[in-house]
mmCIF file of C-alpha atoms in Angstrom:
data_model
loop_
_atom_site.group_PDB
_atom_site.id
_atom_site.type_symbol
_atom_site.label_atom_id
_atom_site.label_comp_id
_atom_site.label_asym_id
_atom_site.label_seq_id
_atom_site.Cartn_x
_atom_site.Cartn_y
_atom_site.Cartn_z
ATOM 1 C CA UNK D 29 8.336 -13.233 -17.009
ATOM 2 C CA UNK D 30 11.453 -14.521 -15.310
ATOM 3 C CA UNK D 31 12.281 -14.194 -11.369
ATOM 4 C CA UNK D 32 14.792 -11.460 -11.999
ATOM 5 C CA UNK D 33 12.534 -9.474 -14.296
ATOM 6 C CA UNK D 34 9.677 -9.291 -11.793
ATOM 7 C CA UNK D 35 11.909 -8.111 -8.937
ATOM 8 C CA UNK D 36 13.232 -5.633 -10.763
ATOM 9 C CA UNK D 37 9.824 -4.194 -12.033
ATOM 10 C CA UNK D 38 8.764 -4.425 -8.680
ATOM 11 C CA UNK D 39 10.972 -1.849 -7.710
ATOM 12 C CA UNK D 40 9.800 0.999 -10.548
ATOM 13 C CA UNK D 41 7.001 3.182 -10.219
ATOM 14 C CA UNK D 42 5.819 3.991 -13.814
ATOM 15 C CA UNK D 43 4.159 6.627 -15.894
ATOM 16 C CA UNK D 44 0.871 5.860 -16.758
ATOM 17 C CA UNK D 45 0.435 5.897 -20.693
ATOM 18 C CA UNK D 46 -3.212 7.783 -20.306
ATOM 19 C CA UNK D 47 -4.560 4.525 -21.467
ATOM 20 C CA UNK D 48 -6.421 2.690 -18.915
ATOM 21 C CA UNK D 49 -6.238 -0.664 -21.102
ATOM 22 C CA UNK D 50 -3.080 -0.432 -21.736
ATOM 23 C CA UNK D 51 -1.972 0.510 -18.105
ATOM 24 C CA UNK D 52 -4.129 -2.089 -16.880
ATOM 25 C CA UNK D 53 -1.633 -4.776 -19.904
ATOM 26 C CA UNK D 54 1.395 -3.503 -18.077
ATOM 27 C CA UNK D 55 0.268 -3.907 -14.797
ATOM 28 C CA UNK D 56 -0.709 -7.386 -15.377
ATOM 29 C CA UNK D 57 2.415 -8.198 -17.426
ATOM 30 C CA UNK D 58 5.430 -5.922 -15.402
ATOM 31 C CA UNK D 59 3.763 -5.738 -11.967
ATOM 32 C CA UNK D 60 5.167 -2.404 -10.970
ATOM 33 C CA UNK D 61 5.492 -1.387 -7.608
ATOM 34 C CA UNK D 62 3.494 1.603 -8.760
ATOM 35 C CA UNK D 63 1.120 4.046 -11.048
ATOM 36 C CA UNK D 64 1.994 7.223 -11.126
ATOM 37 C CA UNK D 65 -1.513 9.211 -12.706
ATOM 38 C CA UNK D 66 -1.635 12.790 -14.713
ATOM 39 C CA UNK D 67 -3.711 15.169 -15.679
ATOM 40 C CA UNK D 68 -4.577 12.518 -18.703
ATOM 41 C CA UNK D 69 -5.855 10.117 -16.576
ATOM 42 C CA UNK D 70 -8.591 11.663 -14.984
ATOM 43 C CA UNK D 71 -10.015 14.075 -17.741
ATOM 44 C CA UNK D 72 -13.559 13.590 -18.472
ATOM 45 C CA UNK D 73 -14.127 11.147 -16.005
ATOM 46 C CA UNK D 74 -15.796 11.192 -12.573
ATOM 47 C CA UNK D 75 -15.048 10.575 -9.575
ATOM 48 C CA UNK D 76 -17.150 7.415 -9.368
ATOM 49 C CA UNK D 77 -15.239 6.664 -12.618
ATOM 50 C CA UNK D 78 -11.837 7.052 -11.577
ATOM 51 C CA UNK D 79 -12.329 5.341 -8.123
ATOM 52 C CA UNK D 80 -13.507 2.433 -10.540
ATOM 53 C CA UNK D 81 -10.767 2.352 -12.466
ATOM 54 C CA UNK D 82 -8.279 2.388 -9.413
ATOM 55 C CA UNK D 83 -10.298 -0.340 -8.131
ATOM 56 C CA UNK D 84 -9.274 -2.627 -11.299
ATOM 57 C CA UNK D 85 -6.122 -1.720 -10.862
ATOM 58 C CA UNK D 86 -5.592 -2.338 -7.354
ATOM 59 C CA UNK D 87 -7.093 -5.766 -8.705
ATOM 60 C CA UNK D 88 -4.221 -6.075 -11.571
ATOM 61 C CA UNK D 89 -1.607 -5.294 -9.161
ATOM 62 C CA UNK D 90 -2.196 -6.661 -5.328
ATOM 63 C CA UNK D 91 -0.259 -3.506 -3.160
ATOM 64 C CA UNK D 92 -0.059 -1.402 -5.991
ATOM 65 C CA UNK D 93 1.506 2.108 -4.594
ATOM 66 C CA UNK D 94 -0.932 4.888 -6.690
ATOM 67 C CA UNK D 95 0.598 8.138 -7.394
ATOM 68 C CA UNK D 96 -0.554 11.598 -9.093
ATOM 69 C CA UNK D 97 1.309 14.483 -10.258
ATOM 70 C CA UNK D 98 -0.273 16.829 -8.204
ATOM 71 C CA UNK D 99 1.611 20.333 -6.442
ATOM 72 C CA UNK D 100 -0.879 22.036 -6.574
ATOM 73 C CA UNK D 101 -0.584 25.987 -7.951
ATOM 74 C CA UNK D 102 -0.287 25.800 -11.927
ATOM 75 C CA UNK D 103 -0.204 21.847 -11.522
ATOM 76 C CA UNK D 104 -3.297 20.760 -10.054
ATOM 77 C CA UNK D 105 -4.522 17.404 -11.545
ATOM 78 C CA UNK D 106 -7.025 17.164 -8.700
ATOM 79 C CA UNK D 107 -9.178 20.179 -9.604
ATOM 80 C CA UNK D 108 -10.456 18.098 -12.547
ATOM 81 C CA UNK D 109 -11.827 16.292 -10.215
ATOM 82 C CA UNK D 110 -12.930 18.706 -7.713
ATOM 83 C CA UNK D 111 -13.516 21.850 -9.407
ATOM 84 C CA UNK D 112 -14.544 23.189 -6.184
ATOM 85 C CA UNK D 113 -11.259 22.779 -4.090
ATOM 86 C CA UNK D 114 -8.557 24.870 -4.372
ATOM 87 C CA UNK D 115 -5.148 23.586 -4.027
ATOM 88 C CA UNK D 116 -2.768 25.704 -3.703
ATOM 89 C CA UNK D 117 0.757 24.894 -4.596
ATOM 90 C CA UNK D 118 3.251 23.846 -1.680
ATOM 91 C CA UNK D 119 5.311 26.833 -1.267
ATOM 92 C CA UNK D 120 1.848 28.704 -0.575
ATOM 93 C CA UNK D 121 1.146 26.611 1.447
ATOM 94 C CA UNK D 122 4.282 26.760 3.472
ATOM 95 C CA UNK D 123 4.219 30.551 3.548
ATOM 96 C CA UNK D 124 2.033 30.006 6.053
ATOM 97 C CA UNK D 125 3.879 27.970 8.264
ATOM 98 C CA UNK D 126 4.667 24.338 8.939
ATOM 99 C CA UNK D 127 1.567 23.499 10.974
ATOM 100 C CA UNK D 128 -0.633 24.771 8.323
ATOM 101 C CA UNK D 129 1.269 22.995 5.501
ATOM 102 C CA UNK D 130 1.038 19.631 7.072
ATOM 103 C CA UNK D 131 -2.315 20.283 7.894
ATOM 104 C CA UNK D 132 -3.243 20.769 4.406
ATOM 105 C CA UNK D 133 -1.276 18.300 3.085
ATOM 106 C CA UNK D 134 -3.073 15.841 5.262
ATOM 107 C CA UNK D 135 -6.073 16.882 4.555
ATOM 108 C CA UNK D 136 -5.861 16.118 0.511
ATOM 109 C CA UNK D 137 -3.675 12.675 1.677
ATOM 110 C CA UNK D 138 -7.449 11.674 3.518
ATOM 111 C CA UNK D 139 -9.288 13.117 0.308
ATOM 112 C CA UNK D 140 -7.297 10.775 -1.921
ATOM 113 C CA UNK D 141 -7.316 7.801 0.298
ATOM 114 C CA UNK D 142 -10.769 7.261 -0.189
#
């Protein structure tokens, strides 16, 4: 891929295709700045699992920014995951004032990180 073509992909964030291979192609081949994961992504797996395959793809793409569609509420990707957790969605959370929201918030950012 040319120069140009790499520092422009560099600057994208893209969707995953719910395909770890072919994520993994277009990593390699585009090196995005990011992955942004869905629901897709982490259905039927576990956690192990999808650390694993975050892992690879951390390997793929050296700095690689990882995203997920989670707001919590109706759209909560992460409760596949952790059936246990509730995550409420962010204007919930904000009823209940701005301490508490970045509190929660921060606490999921720490879940994720690992």
């Amino acid at each position: 891929m040319s120069s140009l073509s790499q520092k422009l992909a560099s600057l994208f964030l893209i969707d995953s295709t719910g395909d770890f291979t072919e994520n993994l192609r277009l990593l390699e081949q585009y090196q995005p700045a990011g992955l942004l994961l869905f629901a897709k992504d982490l259905a039927g797996l576990s956690e192990k699992a999808v650390k694993e395959r975050l892992a690879i793809y951390r390997q793929a793409r050296p700095g690689l920014l990882l995203a997920i569609d989670q707001e919590g509420g109706l759209v909560s990707r992460l409760s596949t995951l952790y059936p246990n957790r509730s995550y409420p969605s962010q204007a919930e959370l904000l009823k209940k004032g701005a301490d508490f929201f970045l509190a929660e918030n921060q606490k999921t950012a720490l879940e994720l990180k690992d």
